[in-house]
Amino acid sequence: SQQGEEDPQALSIQEGENATMNCSYKTSINNLQWYRQNSGRGLVHLILIRSNEREKHSGRLRVTLDTSKKSSSLLITASRAADTASYFCATGLTGNQFYFGTGTSLTVIP
Amino acid sequence: DAGVIQSPRHEVTEMGQEVTLRCKPISGHNSLFWYRQTMMRGLELLIYFNNNVPIDDSGMPEDRFSAKMPNASFSTLKIQPSEPRDSAVYFCASSSAGTGHTGELFFGEGSRLTVL
């Protein structure tokens, strides 16, 4: 990976449970974004958190950012089968470059 | 808006052949990115353009790869000659860069390349 790594690589949970994914990165960033990818499809933007923010919410999504530890987490609450997908963090560096992590594959069992 | 449009969606070719992948970004977006996705290496940024100008091509693996953006509505990624290790899904993404814009990337559906 050019920048970040997600953990765990794979996660399997029951519908209704919460899912937490983590992202660690290597260098200073301007912002961090989370994306979702359904099988065989392109990536879709979920949420962006700026380097001066610590937490952000969007619907069932909660993102935290700890720049001192160079890490972020994505929490999906009350998961649904339709949340089954791969989730990636992308770190925004200087300019307009974005580097993606290796992804977490989430399976939500109905 | 139709979103980012990539073609072809699937391409199967033989080693040594030239491959051209095409991308039409979202109208009004001034940044365009080419990524490559494989199981082994994940998503790799190959090159990105700002206002049709290549800004960073350090991710382009070899001289066999080249990318152009002749105008704001079209970009190509060319591999010549292709090799089996080039097999991957190639994504194009566009965004609006600059003050007031989040830099959110909008991805196409990808071009799945198989080199035999």
PDB file of C-alpha atoms in Angstrom:
ATOM      1  CA  SER A   1       0.000   0.000   0.000  1.00  0.00           C
ATOM      2  CA  GLN A   2       1.212   3.486  -0.771  1.00  0.00           C
ATOM      3  CA  GLN A   3      -0.086   4.913   2.471  1.00  0.00           C
ATOM      4  CA  GLY A   4      -2.589   3.330   4.805  1.00  0.00           C
ATOM      5  CA  GLU A   5      -3.554  -0.046   6.092  1.00  0.00           C
ATOM      6  CA  GLU A   6      -6.918  -1.170   7.374  1.00  0.00           C
ATOM      7  CA  ASP A   7      -7.462  -3.609  10.169  1.00  0.00           C
ATOM      8  CA  PRO A   8      -8.910  -6.191  10.279  1.00  0.00           C
ATOM      9  CA  GLN A   9      -8.563  -7.481   6.736  1.00  0.00           C
ATOM     10  CA  ALA A  10     -11.875  -9.280   7.078  1.00  0.00           C
ATOM     11  CA  LEU A  11     -14.789  -8.956   9.472  1.00  0.00           C
ATOM     12  CA  SER A  12     -17.943 -11.035   9.762  1.00  0.00           C
ATOM     13  CA  ILE A  13     -20.832  -9.974  12.000  1.00  0.00           C
ATOM     14  CA  GLN A  14     -24.526 -10.598  12.517  1.00  0.00           C
ATOM     15  CA  GLU A  15     -27.094  -8.127  11.261  1.00  0.00           C
ATOM     16  CA  GLY A  16     -27.833  -5.525  13.905  1.00  0.00           C
ATOM     17  CA  GLU A  17     -24.350  -5.623  15.430  1.00  0.00           C
ATOM     18  CA  ASN A  18     -21.845  -2.794  15.159  1.00  0.00           C
ATOM     19  CA  ALA A  19     -18.812  -3.024  12.889  1.00  0.00           C
ATOM     20  CA  THR A  20     -15.542  -1.248  13.634  1.00  0.00           C
ATOM     21  CA  MET A  21     -12.702  -0.897  11.171  1.00  0.00           C
ATOM     22  CA  ASN A  22      -9.375   0.787  11.763  1.00  0.00           C
ATOM     23  CA  CYS A  23      -6.963   2.576   9.495  1.00  0.00           C
ATOM     24  CA  SER A  24      -3.337   3.425  10.165  1.00  0.00           C
ATOM     25  CA  TYR A  25      -1.267   5.691   7.969  1.00  0.00           C
ATOM     26  CA  LYS A  26       2.328   6.794   7.713  1.00  0.00           C
ATOM     27  CA  THR A  27       2.695  10.507   7.042  1.00  0.00           C
ATOM     28  CA  SER A  28       1.013  13.791   7.937  1.00  0.00           C
ATOM     29  CA  ILE A  29      -2.289  14.307   6.193  1.00  0.00           C
ATOM     30  CA  ASN A  30      -4.707  17.082   5.284  1.00  0.00           C
ATOM     31  CA  ASN A  31      -7.760  14.885   5.554  1.00  0.00           C
ATOM     32  CA  LEU A  32      -8.861  11.281   5.627  1.00  0.00           C
ATOM     33  CA  GLN A  33     -11.761   9.772   3.745  1.00  0.00           C
ATOM     34  CA  TRP A  34     -13.587   6.461   3.926  1.00  0.00           C
ATOM     35  CA  TYR A  35     -14.913   4.706   0.846  1.00  0.00           C
ATOM     36  CA  ARG A  36     -17.025   1.656   0.246  1.00  0.00           C
ATOM     37  CA  GLN A  37     -16.709  -0.818  -2.622  1.00  0.00           C
ATOM     38  CA  ASN A  38     -19.332  -3.380  -3.491  1.00  0.00           C
ATOM     39  CA  SER A  39     -18.093  -6.447  -5.326  1.00  0.00           C
ATOM     40  CA  GLY A  40     -17.283  -5.678  -8.953  1.00  0.00           C
ATOM     41  CA  ARG A  41     -18.070  -1.986  -8.613  1.00  0.00           C
ATOM     42  CA  GLY A  42     -16.232   1.288  -8.217  1.00  0.00           C
ATOM     43  CA  LEU A  43     -15.576   2.962  -4.890  1.00  0.00           C
ATOM     44  CA  VAL A  44     -18.152   5.255  -3.352  1.00  0.00           C
ATOM     45  CA  HIS A  45     -17.290   8.074  -0.954  1.00  0.00           C
ATOM     46  CA  LEU A  46     -18.770   7.743   2.546  1.00  0.00           C
ATOM     47  CA  ILE A  47     -17.325  10.442   4.756  1.00  0.00           C
ATOM     48  CA  LEU A  48     -14.398  12.863   5.070  1.00  0.00           C
ATOM     49  CA  ILE A  49     -12.699  14.023   8.253  1.00  0.00           C
ATOM     50  CA  ARG A  50     -10.202  16.875   8.269  1.00  0.00           C
ATOM     51  CA  SER A  51      -6.927  16.757  10.146  1.00  0.00           C
ATOM     52  CA  ASN A  52      -8.184  19.299  12.720  1.00  0.00           C
ATOM     53  CA  GLU A  53     -11.299  17.247  13.487  1.00  0.00           C
ATOM     54  CA  ARG A  54     -11.454  14.364  15.950  1.00  0.00           C
ATOM     55  CA  GLU A  55     -14.881  12.857  15.284  1.00  0.00           C
ATOM     56  CA  LYS A  56     -17.563  13.024  12.650  1.00  0.00           C
ATOM     57  CA  HIS A  57     -20.967  11.442  12.194  1.00  0.00           C
ATOM     58  CA  SER A  58     -23.075  10.701   9.144  1.00  0.00           C
ATOM     59  CA  GLY A  59     -26.200   8.608   9.619  1.00  0.00           C
ATOM     60  CA  ARG A  60     -25.088   5.229  10.986  1.00  0.00           C
ATOM     61  CA  LEU A  61     -21.429   6.068  10.391  1.00  0.00           C
ATOM     62  CA  ARG A  62     -19.051   7.433  12.992  1.00  0.00           C
ATOM     63  CA  VAL A  63     -15.451   8.279  12.133  1.00  0.00           C
ATOM     64  CA  THR A  64     -12.687   9.195  14.541  1.00  0.00           C
ATOM     65  CA  LEU A  65      -9.246  10.542  13.792  1.00  0.00           C
ATOM     66  CA  ASP A  66      -6.178  10.532  16.034  1.00  0.00           C
ATOM     67  CA  THR A  67      -3.384  12.372  14.251  1.00  0.00           C
ATOM     68  CA  SER A  68      -0.924  11.731  17.096  1.00  0.00           C
ATOM     69  CA  LYS A  69      -1.297   7.997  16.525  1.00  0.00           C
ATOM     70  CA  LYS A  70      -1.814   8.366  12.767  1.00  0.00           C
ATOM     71  CA  SER A  71      -4.964   6.311  12.932  1.00  0.00           C
ATOM     72  CA  SER A  72      -8.676   6.481  12.186  1.00  0.00           C
ATOM     73  CA  SER A  73     -11.638   4.265  12.868  1.00  0.00           C
ATOM     74  CA  LEU A  74     -14.949   3.755  11.085  1.00  0.00           C
ATOM     75  CA  LEU A  75     -17.915   2.525  13.106  1.00  0.00           C
ATOM     76  CA  ILE A  76     -21.053   1.297  11.378  1.00  0.00           C
ATOM     77  CA  THR A  77     -23.887   0.961  13.863  1.00  0.00           C
ATOM     78  CA  ALA A  78     -26.867  -1.403  13.570  1.00  0.00           C
ATOM     79  CA  SER A  79     -25.369  -3.125  10.532  1.00  0.00           C
ATOM     80  CA  ARG A  80     -27.514  -4.427   7.704  1.00  0.00           C
ATOM     81  CA  ALA A  81     -26.911  -7.134   5.122  1.00  0.00           C
ATOM     82  CA  ALA A  82     -26.650  -4.360   2.528  1.00  0.00           C
ATOM     83  CA  ASP A  83     -23.561  -3.038   4.338  1.00  0.00           C
ATOM     84  CA  THR A  84     -21.631  -6.074   3.082  1.00  0.00           C
ATOM     85  CA  ALA A  85     -18.754  -4.593   1.085  1.00  0.00           C
ATOM     86  CA  SER A  86     -15.083  -3.657   1.293  1.00  0.00           C
ATOM     87  CA  TYR A  87     -14.217  -0.469   3.119  1.00  0.00           C
ATOM     88  CA  PHE A  88     -11.141   1.629   2.396  1.00  0.00           C
ATOM     89  CA  CYS A  89      -9.538   4.622   4.019  1.00  0.00           C
ATOM     90  CA  ALA A  90      -7.876   7.197   1.804  1.00  0.00           C
ATOM     91  CA  THR A  91      -5.404   9.729   3.063  1.00  0.00           C
ATOM     92  CA  GLY A  92      -5.235  13.160   1.484  1.00  0.00           C
ATOM     93  CA  LEU A  93      -1.742  14.564   1.340  1.00  0.00           C
ATOM     94  CA  THR A  94      -0.492  17.826  -0.065  1.00  0.00           C
ATOM     95  CA  GLY A  95      -1.918  18.820  -3.373  1.00  0.00           C
ATOM     96  CA  ASN A  96      -4.740  16.613  -4.479  1.00  0.00           C
ATOM     97  CA  GLN A  97      -3.288  13.131  -4.065  1.00  0.00           C
ATOM     98  CA  PHE A  98      -5.168  10.363  -2.288  1.00  0.00           C
ATOM     99  CA  TYR A  99      -3.662   7.064  -1.263  1.00  0.00           C
ATOM    100  CA  PHE A 100      -5.788   4.095  -0.314  1.00  0.00           C
ATOM    101  CA  GLY A 101      -5.310   1.403   2.274  1.00  0.00           C
ATOM    102  CA  THR A 102      -5.654  -2.314   1.673  1.00  0.00           C
ATOM    103  CA  GLY A 103      -9.289  -2.460   2.718  1.00  0.00           C
ATOM    104  CA  THR A 104     -11.468  -4.315   5.203  1.00  0.00           C
ATOM    105  CA  SER A 105     -13.890  -6.868   3.797  1.00  0.00           C
ATOM    106  CA  LEU A 106     -17.105  -6.719   5.838  1.00  0.00           C
ATOM    107  CA  THR A 107     -19.713  -9.459   5.724  1.00  0.00           C
ATOM    108  CA  VAL A 108     -23.013  -8.863   7.502  1.00  0.00           C
ATOM    109  CA  ILE A 109     -24.937 -12.087   8.008  1.00  0.00           C
ATOM    110  CA  PRO A 110     -28.747 -11.738   7.886  1.00  0.00           C
TER     111      PRO A 110
ATOM    112  CA  ASP B   1     -24.949  13.583 -14.376  1.00  0.00           C
ATOM    113  CA  ALA B   2     -23.882  10.181 -15.705  1.00  0.00           C
ATOM    114  CA  GLY B   3     -20.880   9.948 -13.409  1.00  0.00           C
ATOM    115  CA  VAL B   4     -17.397   8.881 -14.450  1.00  0.00           C
ATOM    116  CA  ILE B   5     -17.579   6.694 -17.533  1.00  0.00           C
ATOM    117  CA  GLN B   6     -14.933   4.111 -18.302  1.00  0.00           C
ATOM    118  CA  SER B   7     -14.514   1.859 -21.307  1.00  0.00           C
ATOM    119  CA  PRO B   8     -14.133  -0.948 -21.962  1.00  0.00           C
ATOM    120  CA  ARG B   9     -15.556  -2.619 -18.859  1.00  0.00           C
ATOM    121  CA  HIS B  10     -13.737  -5.827 -19.690  1.00  0.00           C
ATOM    122  CA  GLU B  11     -10.755  -6.464 -21.917  1.00  0.00           C
ATOM    123  CA  VAL B  12      -9.004  -9.735 -22.611  1.00  0.00           C
ATOM    124  CA  THR B  13      -5.867  -9.535 -24.684  1.00  0.00           C
ATOM    125  CA  GLU B  14      -2.711 -11.441 -25.402  1.00  0.00           C
ATOM    126  CA  MET B  15       0.719 -10.587 -24.129  1.00  0.00           C
ATOM    127  CA  GLY B  16       2.441  -8.034 -26.313  1.00  0.00           C
ATOM    128  CA  GLN B  17      -0.715  -6.356 -27.516  1.00  0.00           C
ATOM    129  CA  GLU B  18      -1.464  -2.685 -26.977  1.00  0.00           C
ATOM    130  CA  VAL B  19      -4.254  -1.845 -24.549  1.00  0.00           C
ATOM    131  CA  THR B  20      -6.042   1.496 -24.357  1.00  0.00           C
ATOM    132  CA  LEU B  21      -8.389   2.309 -21.503  1.00  0.00           C
ATOM    133  CA  ARG B  22     -10.640   5.335 -21.695  1.00  0.00           C
ATOM    134  CA  CYS B  23     -12.215   7.653 -19.170  1.00  0.00           C
ATOM    135  CA  LYS B  24     -14.720  10.476 -19.307  1.00  0.00           C
ATOM    136  CA  PRO B  25     -14.718  12.431 -16.019  1.00  0.00           C
ATOM    137  CA  ILE B  26     -17.673  14.237 -14.518  1.00  0.00           C
ATOM    138  CA  SER B  27     -18.275  17.530 -16.267  1.00  0.00           C
ATOM    139  CA  GLY B  28     -16.777  20.423 -14.323  1.00  0.00           C
ATOM    140  CA  HIS B  29     -14.278  18.326 -12.395  1.00  0.00           C
ATOM    141  CA  ASN B  30     -10.719  19.542 -12.838  1.00  0.00           C
ATOM    142  CA  SER B  31      -8.772  16.600 -11.382  1.00  0.00           C
ATOM    143  CA  LEU B  32      -8.544  13.115 -12.818  1.00  0.00           C
ATOM    144  CA  PHE B  33      -6.896  10.049 -11.329  1.00  0.00           C
ATOM    145  CA  TRP B  34      -5.959   6.609 -12.617  1.00  0.00           C
ATOM    146  CA  TYR B  35      -5.760   3.788 -10.051  1.00  0.00           C
ATOM    147  CA  ARG B  36      -4.939   0.105 -10.424  1.00  0.00           C
ATOM    148  CA  GLN B  37      -6.448  -2.506  -8.114  1.00  0.00           C
ATOM    149  CA  THR B  38      -5.085  -5.997  -7.541  1.00  0.00           C
ATOM    150  CA  MET B  39      -5.508  -8.469  -4.707  1.00  0.00           C
ATOM    151  CA  MET B  40      -1.803  -8.395  -3.953  1.00  0.00           C
ATOM    152  CA  ARG B  41      -1.179  -4.648  -4.022  1.00  0.00           C
ATOM    153  CA  GLY B  42      -4.589  -3.139  -3.332  1.00  0.00           C
ATOM    154  CA  LEU B  43      -5.373   0.238  -4.884  1.00  0.00           C
ATOM    155  CA  GLU B  44      -2.355   1.978  -6.368  1.00  0.00           C
ATOM    156  CA  LEU B  45      -2.380   5.567  -7.590  1.00  0.00           C
ATOM    157  CA  LEU B  46      -0.781   5.532 -11.039  1.00  0.00           C
ATOM    158  CA  ILE B  47      -1.081   9.146 -12.170  1.00  0.00           C
ATOM    159  CA  TYR B  48      -3.194  12.207 -11.634  1.00  0.00           C
ATOM    160  CA  PHE B  49      -3.985  15.252 -13.722  1.00  0.00           C
ATOM    161  CA  ASN B  50      -5.027  18.726 -12.654  1.00  0.00           C
ATOM    162  CA  ASN B  51      -6.575  20.947 -15.325  1.00  0.00           C
ATOM    163  CA  ASN B  52      -5.464  18.394 -17.956  1.00  0.00           C
ATOM    164  CA  VAL B  53      -1.817  18.585 -16.886  1.00  0.00           C
ATOM    165  CA  PRO B  54      -0.084  15.507 -15.422  1.00  0.00           C
ATOM    166  CA  ILE B  55       0.971  16.443 -11.897  1.00  0.00           C
ATOM    167  CA  ASP B  56       2.405  13.224 -10.509  1.00  0.00           C
ATOM    168  CA  ASP B  57       3.130  10.082 -12.522  1.00  0.00           C
ATOM    169  CA  SER B  58       5.468   8.500 -10.002  1.00  0.00           C
ATOM    170  CA  GLY B  59       3.069   5.595  -9.608  1.00  0.00           C
ATOM    171  CA  MET B  60       3.249   4.578 -13.247  1.00  0.00           C
ATOM    172  CA  PRO B  61       5.012   1.212 -13.059  1.00  0.00           C
ATOM    173  CA  GLU B  62       7.099   1.312 -16.223  1.00  0.00           C
ATOM    174  CA  ASP B  63       7.655   3.040 -19.532  1.00  0.00           C
ATOM    175  CA  ARG B  64       5.156   0.624 -21.025  1.00  0.00           C
ATOM    176  CA  PHE B  65       2.456   2.693 -19.322  1.00  0.00           C
ATOM    177  CA  SER B  66       1.436   6.118 -20.566  1.00  0.00           C
ATOM    178  CA  ALA B  67      -1.503   8.403 -19.853  1.00  0.00           C
ATOM    179  CA  LYS B  68      -2.878  11.419 -21.645  1.00  0.00           C
ATOM    180  CA  MET B  69      -5.595  13.976 -21.079  1.00  0.00           C
ATOM    181  CA  PRO B  70      -6.029  15.916 -24.315  1.00  0.00           C
ATOM    182  CA  ASN B  71      -9.028  17.848 -22.969  1.00  0.00           C
ATOM    183  CA  ALA B  72     -11.138  18.246 -19.852  1.00  0.00           C
ATOM    184  CA  SER B  73     -13.580  15.518 -20.847  1.00  0.00           C
ATOM    185  CA  PHE B  74     -11.325  12.658 -21.896  1.00  0.00           C
ATOM    186  CA  SER B  75      -8.331  10.680 -20.695  1.00  0.00           C
ATOM    187  CA  THR B  76      -6.593   7.504 -21.826  1.00  0.00           C
ATOM    188  CA  LEU B  77      -4.295   5.020 -20.137  1.00  0.00           C
ATOM    189  CA  LYS B  78      -2.227   3.014 -22.590  1.00  0.00           C
ATOM    190  CA  ILE B  79      -0.146  -0.100 -22.002  1.00  0.00           C
ATOM    191  CA  GLN B  80       2.205  -1.088 -24.780  1.00  0.00           C
ATOM    192  CA  PRO B  81       3.250  -3.876 -24.849  1.00  0.00           C
ATOM    193  CA  SER B  82       0.991  -5.522 -22.295  1.00  0.00           C
ATOM    194  CA  GLU B  83       2.189  -8.308 -19.986  1.00  0.00           C
ATOM    195  CA  PRO B  84       0.288 -10.848 -17.851  1.00  0.00           C
ATOM    196  CA  ARG B  85       1.314  -9.009 -14.660  1.00  0.00           C
ATOM    197  CA  ASP B  86      -0.646  -5.983 -15.899  1.00  0.00           C
ATOM    198  CA  SER B  87      -3.867  -7.912 -15.302  1.00  0.00           C
ATOM    199  CA  ALA B  88      -5.910  -5.847 -12.844  1.00  0.00           C
ATOM    200  CA  VAL B  89      -8.913  -3.585 -12.539  1.00  0.00           C
ATOM    201  CA  TYR B  90      -8.091  -0.055 -13.611  1.00  0.00           C
ATOM    202  CA  PHE B  91     -10.173   2.732 -12.121  1.00  0.00           C
ATOM    203  CA  CYS B  92     -10.560   6.296 -13.212  1.00  0.00           C
ATOM    204  CA  ALA B  93     -11.758   8.888 -10.704  1.00  0.00           C
ATOM    205  CA  SER B  94     -12.420  12.606 -10.891  1.00  0.00           C
ATOM    206  CA  SER B  95     -12.852  15.378  -8.361  1.00  0.00           C
ATOM    207  CA  SER B  96     -13.230  19.116  -7.944  1.00  0.00           C
ATOM    208  CA  ALA B  97     -10.073  20.419  -6.341  1.00  0.00           C
ATOM    209  CA  GLY B  98      -9.586  23.818  -4.829  1.00  0.00           C
ATOM    210  CA  THR B  99     -10.890  26.074  -2.114  1.00  0.00           C
ATOM    211  CA  GLY B 100     -14.276  25.045  -0.799  1.00  0.00           C
ATOM    212  CA  HIS B 101     -14.211  21.608  -2.358  1.00  0.00           C
ATOM    213  CA  THR B 102     -13.853  18.505  -0.269  1.00  0.00           C
ATOM    214  CA  GLY B 103     -11.731  16.634  -2.749  1.00  0.00           C
ATOM    215  CA  GLU B 104     -14.172  13.732  -2.733  1.00  0.00           C
ATOM    216  CA  LEU B 105     -13.287  11.262  -5.467  1.00  0.00           C
ATOM    217  CA  PHE B 106     -15.949   9.966  -7.833  1.00  0.00           C
ATOM    218  CA  PHE B 107     -15.000   6.608  -9.315  1.00  0.00           C
ATOM    219  CA  GLY B 108     -15.972   4.912 -12.528  1.00  0.00           C
ATOM    220  CA  GLU B 109     -16.976   1.259 -12.541  1.00  0.00           C
ATOM    221  CA  GLY B 110     -13.519   0.186 -13.640  1.00  0.00           C
ATOM    222  CA  SER B 111     -11.965  -1.629 -16.579  1.00  0.00           C
ATOM    223  CA  ARG B 112     -11.049  -5.237 -15.851  1.00  0.00           C
ATOM    224  CA  LEU B 113      -7.981  -6.157 -17.889  1.00  0.00           C
ATOM    225  CA  THR B 114      -6.814  -9.717 -18.410  1.00  0.00           C
ATOM    226  CA  VAL B 115      -3.575 -10.266 -20.282  1.00  0.00           C
ATOM    227  CA  LEU B 116      -3.028 -13.867 -21.349  1.00  0.00           C
TER     228      LEU B 116
END
